[in-house]
Amino acid sequence: MIPPTLATWVLVIFGLVFVFALLLYGQLLMVLWPHSQKTKDFLIGKGEDWRDKTHFRFAYGGAWADLLFWLPILLAGSVGVLLGHRWGYVLWAVSGGISAYISIILWFTEKEYVYPHWGPLVYYTVYWGFPVYWGLIVAFYSMLRLCG
């Protein structure tokens, strides 16, 4: 049993609000209405369109992968750490690693297209920054908590 600390609660709340909720919204848009302008405005930028079929397919496949794989791990890990279970920290570390890994890749590959619409503050915080920062912090924090 690893009782949650104030830091645990802060990371859980931040992760659920600024990573889970925003990603869930965007990925549900992508899965339910992949060709709608609302989806493209949120994911790419206002008035933008998919660059090509590969760009669309990557976004569509990523949405399904997030909804079926990553988001359940993030949610289960968050519940597990709040309940003080070691498995929660393991799932949280995995979720943090996934978050940082894919967001760093997308930070570079999408910059040319997404950055002009959102600007530097939103791009390096809410859009790609928070998943990177949260993911790295949670992975490191989970390892510290698991190692005592």
mmCIF file of N, CA, C and O in Angstrom, residues 4-48:
data_model
loop_
_atom_site.group_PDB
_atom_site.id
_atom_site.type_symbol
_atom_site.label_atom_id
_atom_site.label_comp_id
_atom_site.label_asym_id
_atom_site.label_seq_id
_atom_site.Cartn_x
_atom_site.Cartn_y
_atom_site.Cartn_z
ATOM 1 N N PRO A 4 -1.635 7.879 -1.139
ATOM 2 C CA PRO A 4 -1.441 9.060 -1.995
ATOM 3 C C PRO A 4 -1.037 10.279 -1.171
ATOM 4 O O PRO A 4 -1.477 10.445 -0.034
ATOM 5 N N THR A 5 -0.189 11.089 -1.758
ATOM 6 C CA THR A 5 0.243 12.332 -1.130
ATOM 7 C C THR A 5 -0.463 13.504 -1.814
ATOM 8 O O THR A 5 -1.209 13.303 -2.786
ATOM 9 N N LEU A 6 -0.199 14.689 -1.342
ATOM 10 C CA LEU A 6 -0.741 15.885 -1.995
ATOM 11 C C LEU A 6 -0.257 15.954 -3.449
ATOM 12 O O LEU A 6 -1.021 16.288 -4.352
ATOM 13 N N ALA A 7 1.001 15.601 -3.663
ATOM 14 C CA ALA A 7 1.549 15.595 -5.028
ATOM 15 C C ALA A 7 0.796 14.606 -5.914
ATOM 16 O O ALA A 7 0.528 14.887 -7.095
ATOM 17 N N THR A 8 0.440 13.457 -5.362
ATOM 18 C CA THR A 8 -0.328 12.458 -6.113
ATOM 19 C C THR A 8 -1.663 13.053 -6.556
ATOM 20 O O THR A 8 -2.042 12.935 -7.725
ATOM 21 N N TRP A 9 -2.355 13.677 -5.625
ATOM 22 C CA TRP A 9 -3.650 14.284 -5.940
ATOM 23 C C TRP A 9 -3.523 15.371 -6.998
ATOM 24 O O TRP A 9 -4.335 15.451 -7.924
ATOM 25 N N VAL A 10 -2.507 16.206 -6.884
ATOM 26 C CA VAL A 10 -2.291 17.283 -7.865
ATOM 27 C C VAL A 10 -2.043 16.687 -9.248
ATOM 28 O O VAL A 10 -2.625 17.137 -10.247
ATOM 29 N N LEU A 11 -1.189 15.669 -9.327
ATOM 30 C CA LEU A 11 -0.894 15.038 -10.615
ATOM 31 C C LEU A 11 -2.111 14.333 -11.202
ATOM 32 O O LEU A 11 -2.340 14.368 -12.415
ATOM 33 N N VAL A 12 -2.906 13.688 -10.356
ATOM 34 C CA VAL A 12 -4.120 13.022 -10.847
ATOM 35 C C VAL A 12 -5.097 14.057 -11.400
ATOM 36 O O VAL A 12 -5.612 13.908 -12.513
ATOM 37 N N ILE A 13 -5.368 15.090 -10.640
ATOM 38 C CA ILE A 13 -6.334 16.115 -11.076
ATOM 39 C C ILE A 13 -5.845 16.799 -12.343
ATOM 40 O O ILE A 13 -6.603 16.950 -13.311
ATOM 41 N N PHE A 14 -4.579 17.191 -12.365
ATOM 42 C CA PHE A 14 -4.022 17.836 -13.552
ATOM 43 C C PHE A 14 -4.116 16.907 -14.766
ATOM 44 O O PHE A 14 -4.523 17.319 -15.852
ATOM 45 N N GLY A 15 -3.733 15.639 -14.569
ATOM 46 C CA GLY A 15 -3.778 14.674 -15.670
ATOM 47 C C GLY A 15 -5.178 14.427 -16.200
ATOM 48 O O GLY A 15 -5.393 14.336 -17.406
ATOM 49 N N LEU A 16 -6.144 14.336 -15.292
ATOM 50 C CA LEU A 16 -7.516 14.086 -15.733
ATOM 51 C C LEU A 16 -8.123 15.301 -16.437
ATOM 52 O O LEU A 16 -8.882 15.142 -17.394
ATOM 53 N N VAL A 17 -7.769 16.491 -15.987
ATOM 54 C CA VAL A 17 -8.341 17.706 -16.592
ATOM 55 C C VAL A 17 -7.614 18.095 -17.877
ATOM 56 O O VAL A 17 -8.244 18.327 -18.912
ATOM 57 N N PHE A 18 -6.277 18.188 -17.823
ATOM 58 C CA PHE A 18 -5.520 18.744 -18.945
ATOM 59 C C PHE A 18 -4.959 17.724 -19.920
ATOM 60 O O PHE A 18 -4.458 18.087 -20.974
ATOM 61 N N VAL A 19 -5.013 16.454 -19.584
ATOM 62 C CA VAL A 19 -4.559 15.425 -20.516
ATOM 63 C C VAL A 19 -5.748 14.552 -20.914
ATOM 64 O O VAL A 19 -6.141 14.505 -22.078
ATOM 65 N N PHE A 20 -6.353 13.865 -19.950
ATOM 66 C CA PHE A 20 -7.429 12.917 -20.230
ATOM 67 C C PHE A 20 -8.639 13.591 -20.882
ATOM 68 O O PHE A 20 -9.092 13.173 -21.951
ATOM 69 N N ALA A 21 -9.182 14.636 -20.273
ATOM 70 C CA ALA A 21 -10.427 15.249 -20.766
ATOM 71 C C ALA A 21 -10.243 15.864 -22.149
ATOM 72 O O ALA A 21 -11.076 15.667 -23.032
ATOM 73 N N LEU A 22 -9.139 16.592 -22.346
ATOM 74 C CA LEU A 22 -8.908 17.217 -23.658
ATOM 75 C C LEU A 22 -8.680 16.168 -24.738
ATOM 76 O O LEU A 22 -9.192 16.289 -25.850
ATOM 77 N N LEU A 23 -7.912 15.140 -24.393
ATOM 78 C CA LEU A 23 -7.650 14.083 -25.362
ATOM 79 C C LEU A 23 -8.914 13.290 -25.664
ATOM 80 O O LEU A 23 -9.197 12.971 -26.822
ATOM 81 N N LEU A 24 -9.684 12.987 -24.634
ATOM 82 C CA LEU A 24 -10.939 12.268 -24.829
ATOM 83 C C LEU A 24 -11.860 13.043 -25.776
ATOM 84 O O LEU A 24 -12.423 12.473 -26.716
ATOM 85 N N TYR A 25 -11.982 14.346 -25.554
ATOM 86 C CA TYR A 25 -12.825 15.182 -26.410
ATOM 87 C C TYR A 25 -12.342 15.134 -27.863
ATOM 88 O O TYR A 25 -13.120 14.866 -28.774
ATOM 89 N N GLY A 26 -11.059 15.379 -28.062
ATOM 90 C CA GLY A 26 -10.515 15.383 -29.421
ATOM 91 C C GLY A 26 -10.613 14.047 -30.114
ATOM 92 O O GLY A 26 -10.960 13.961 -31.297
ATOM 93 N N GLN A 27 -10.335 12.968 -29.386
ATOM 94 C CA GLN A 27 -10.371 11.647 -30.008
ATOM 95 C C GLN A 27 -11.794 11.174 -30.267
ATOM 96 O O GLN A 27 -12.049 10.465 -31.240
ATOM 97 N N LEU A 28 -12.732 11.555 -29.416
ATOM 98 C CA LEU A 28 -14.135 11.234 -29.708
ATOM 99 C C LEU A 28 -14.616 11.984 -30.942
ATOM 100 O O LEU A 28 -15.340 11.416 -31.774
ATOM 101 N N LEU A 29 -14.223 13.246 -31.068
ATOM 102 C CA LEU A 29 -14.546 13.982 -32.299
ATOM 103 C C LEU A 29 -14.016 13.237 -33.513
ATOM 104 O O LEU A 29 -14.718 13.072 -34.514
ATOM 105 N N MET A 30 -12.764 12.791 -33.419
ATOM 106 C CA MET A 30 -12.117 12.125 -34.551
ATOM 107 C C MET A 30 -12.788 10.808 -34.908
ATOM 108 O O MET A 30 -12.969 10.487 -36.073
ATOM 109 N N VAL A 31 -13.172 10.032 -33.908
ATOM 110 C CA VAL A 31 -13.788 8.732 -34.167
ATOM 111 C C VAL A 31 -15.234 8.887 -34.647
ATOM 112 O O VAL A 31 -15.666 8.181 -35.558
ATOM 113 N N LEU A 32 -15.981 9.807 -34.059
ATOM 114 C CA LEU A 32 -17.394 9.957 -34.396
ATOM 115 C C LEU A 32 -17.635 10.796 -35.645
ATOM 116 O O LEU A 32 -18.546 10.513 -36.423
ATOM 117 N N TRP A 33 -16.849 11.855 -35.836
ATOM 118 C CA TRP A 33 -17.042 12.761 -36.974
ATOM 119 C C TRP A 33 -15.696 13.108 -37.596
ATOM 120 O O TRP A 33 -15.253 14.251 -37.555
ATOM 121 N N PRO A 34 -15.021 12.117 -38.185
ATOM 122 C CA PRO A 34 -13.649 12.327 -38.651
ATOM 123 C C PRO A 34 -13.491 13.384 -39.743
ATOM 124 O O PRO A 34 -12.441 14.001 -39.850
ATOM 125 N N HIS A 35 -14.518 13.591 -40.539
ATOM 126 C CA HIS A 35 -14.389 14.551 -41.644
ATOM 127 C C HIS A 35 -15.091 15.875 -41.378
ATOM 128 O O HIS A 35 -15.151 16.721 -42.263
ATOM 129 N N SER A 36 -15.613 16.054 -40.171
ATOM 130 C CA SER A 36 -16.314 17.307 -39.880
ATOM 131 C C SER A 36 -15.318 18.450 -39.720
ATOM 132 O O SER A 36 -14.172 18.251 -39.295
ATOM 133 N N GLN A 37 -15.753 19.652 -40.041
ATOM 134 C CA GLN A 37 -14.883 20.814 -39.901
ATOM 135 C C GLN A 37 -14.576 21.087 -38.433
ATOM 136 O O GLN A 37 -13.482 21.527 -38.099
ATOM 137 N N LYS A 38 -15.523 20.792 -37.541
ATOM 138 C CA LYS A 38 -15.292 20.976 -36.104
ATOM 139 C C LYS A 38 -14.119 20.118 -35.637
ATOM 140 O O LYS A 38 -13.269 20.576 -34.873
ATOM 141 N N THR A 39 -14.068 18.878 -36.088
ATOM 142 C CA THR A 39 -12.969 17.979 -35.742
ATOM 143 C C THR A 39 -11.653 18.520 -36.280
ATOM 144 O O THR A 39 -10.652 18.594 -35.557
ATOM 145 N N LYS A 40 -11.645 18.907 -37.536
ATOM 146 C CA LYS A 40 -10.415 19.429 -38.142
ATOM 147 C C LYS A 40 -9.989 20.732 -37.487
ATOM 148 O O LYS A 40 -8.796 20.956 -37.267
ATOM 149 N N ASP A 41 -10.936 21.589 -37.143
ATOM 150 C CA ASP A 41 -10.599 22.848 -36.465
ATOM 151 C C ASP A 41 -9.928 22.573 -35.121
ATOM 152 O O ASP A 41 -8.970 23.242 -34.746
ATOM 153 N N PHE A 42 -10.425 21.600 -34.382
ATOM 154 C CA PHE A 42 -9.876 21.292 -33.062
ATOM 155 C C PHE A 42 -8.518 20.603 -33.167
ATOM 156 O O PHE A 42 -7.595 20.912 -32.412
ATOM 157 N N LEU A 43 -8.381 19.647 -34.094
ATOM 158 C CA LEU A 43 -7.163 18.845 -34.160
ATOM 159 C C LEU A 43 -6.049 19.455 -35.003
ATOM 160 O O LEU A 43 -4.873 19.274 -34.696
ATOM 161 N N ILE A 44 -6.406 20.163 -36.066
ATOM 162 C CA ILE A 44 -5.384 20.677 -36.976
ATOM 163 C C ILE A 44 -5.250 22.193 -36.862
ATOM 164 O O ILE A 44 -4.165 22.723 -36.775
ATOM 165 N N GLY A 45 -6.367 22.870 -36.904
ATOM 166 C CA GLY A 45 -6.373 24.326 -36.881
ATOM 167 C C GLY A 45 -7.572 24.844 -37.644
ATOM 168 O O GLY A 45 -8.084 24.181 -38.551
ATOM 169 N N LYS A 46 -8.020 26.002 -37.276
ATOM 170 C CA LYS A 46 -9.230 26.569 -37.866
ATOM 171 C C LYS A 46 -9.110 26.678 -39.385
ATOM 172 O O LYS A 46 -8.174 27.284 -39.899
ATOM 173 N N GLY A 47 -10.066 26.084 -40.079
ATOM 174 C CA GLY A 47 -10.111 26.152 -41.535
ATOM 175 C C GLY A 47 -9.144 25.229 -42.256
ATOM 176 O O GLY A 47 -9.103 25.224 -43.477
ATOM 177 N N GLU A 48 -8.376 24.446 -41.521
ATOM 178 C CA GLU A 48 -7.392 23.552 -42.145
ATOM 179 C C GLU A 48 -8.054 22.256 -42.586
ATOM 180 O O GLU A 48 -9.143 21.910 -42.142
#
